Coordinates of C-alpha atoms in Angstrom, one line a residue:
X1 CA 83.2 98.3 117.1
X2 CA 85.5 101.2 118.1
X3 CA 88.6 98.9 118.0
X4 CA 87.6 97.6 114.5
X5 CA 87.1 101.1 113.1
X6 CA 90.5 102.2 114.6
X7 CA 92.2 99.2 113.1
X8 CA 90.7 99.9 109.7
X9 CA 91.7 103.5 109.8
X10 CA 95.3 102.6 110.9
X11 CA 95.4 100.0 108.1
X12 CA 94.4 102.5 105.4
X13 CA 96.5 105.3 106.8
X14 CA 99.6 103.0 106.6
X15 CA 98.6 102.0 103.0
X16 CA 98.3 105.6 101.8
X17 CA 101.5 106.7 103.6
X18 CA 103.7 103.8 102.4
X19 CA 101.9 102.7 99.3
X20 CA 102.7 99.1 100.3
X21 CA 100.9 96.9 102.8
X22 CA 100.5 93.2 103.6
X23 CA 97.0 91.9 103.7
X24 CA 95.7 88.8 105.4
X25 CA 92.0 88.9 104.4
X26 CA 89.6 89.6 101.6
X27 CA 88.1 92.4 103.7
X28 CA 91.5 94.2 103.8
X29 CA 91.8 93.8 100.0
X30 CA 88.3 95.3 99.6
X31 CA 89.3 98.3 101.8
X32 CA 92.4 98.9 99.7
X33 CA 90.5 98.7 96.4
X34 CA 87.8 101.1 97.7
X35 CA 90.5 103.6 98.9
X36 CA 92.3 103.5 95.6
X37 CA 89.1 103.9 93.7
X38 CA 88.1 106.9 95.7
X39 CA 91.6 108.3 95.5
X40 CA 91.2 108.0 91.7
X41 CA 88.0 110.0 91.9
X42 CA 85.9 107.2 90.4
X43 CA 82.4 106.1 91.4
X44 CA 81.8 102.4 91.7
X45 CA 79.8 102.5 88.5
X46 CA 82.7 104.1 86.5
X47 CA 85.2 101.8 88.1
X48 CA 83.2 98.7 87.3
X49 CA 82.9 99.8 83.6
X50 CA 86.7 100.6 83.5
X51 CA 87.5 97.1 85.0
X52 CA 84.9 95.4 82.8
X53 CA 83.1 93.8 85.8
X54 CA 79.6 94.2 87.0
X55 CA 78.7 96.8 89.6
X56 CA 77.4 94.1 92.0
X57 CA 80.8 92.3 91.6
X58 CA 82.8 95.4 92.4
X59 CA 80.5 96.3 95.3
X60 CA 80.9 92.8 96.8
X61 CA 84.7 92.9 96.3
X62 CA 84.9 96.3 98.1
X63 CA 82.8 94.9 100.9
X64 CA 85.2 92.0 101.4
X65 CA 82.9 89.2 100.3
X66 CA 84.9 86.0 100.1
X67 CA 83.1 84.6 97.0
X68 CA 84.8 86.8 94.4
X69 CA 86.4 85.1 91.5
X70 CA 90.2 85.4 91.7
X71 CA 90.6 86.2 88.0
X72 CA 88.3 89.2 88.2
X73 CA 89.9 90.3 91.5
X74 CA 93.3 90.3 89.8
X75 CA 91.9 92.2 86.8
X76 CA 90.5 94.9 89.0
X77 CA 93.8 95.2 90.9
X78 CA 95.7 95.4 87.6
X79 CA 93.4 98.2 86.3
X80 CA 94.1 100.3 89.4
X81 CA 97.8 99.7 89.1
X82 CA 97.9 97.4 92.2
X83 CA 100.7 94.9 92.0
X84 CA 99.7 91.7 93.7
X85 CA 102.7 89.7 95.0
X86 CA 103.0 86.4 96.9
X87 CA 105.8 85.7 99.4
X88 CA 106.6 82.0 99.4
X89 CA 107.6 80.2 102.6
X90 CA 111.3 80.4 103.2
X91 CA 111.7 83.5 101.1
X92 CA 113.9 86.1 102.7
X93 CA 112.5 89.6 103.2

């Protein structure tokens, strides 16, 4: 548990310092969305209303539940100014 918490803290610390981070799981995406929401001073209730999604959906998304609908996920990211990018195989960095 200690290692998981340390990894999560390092992940979010890197995000907030660099404002850019690669993610490899829906859990990491949820952590990012929660951090950005809190940084914006919004409650989950207010953020859900702003993003036009239900409170249970936003809660599940922030908890990293893998069942979230991608369209809604992208909508929430967009409302928080998060640019989602894909790097295709063979693309140079």
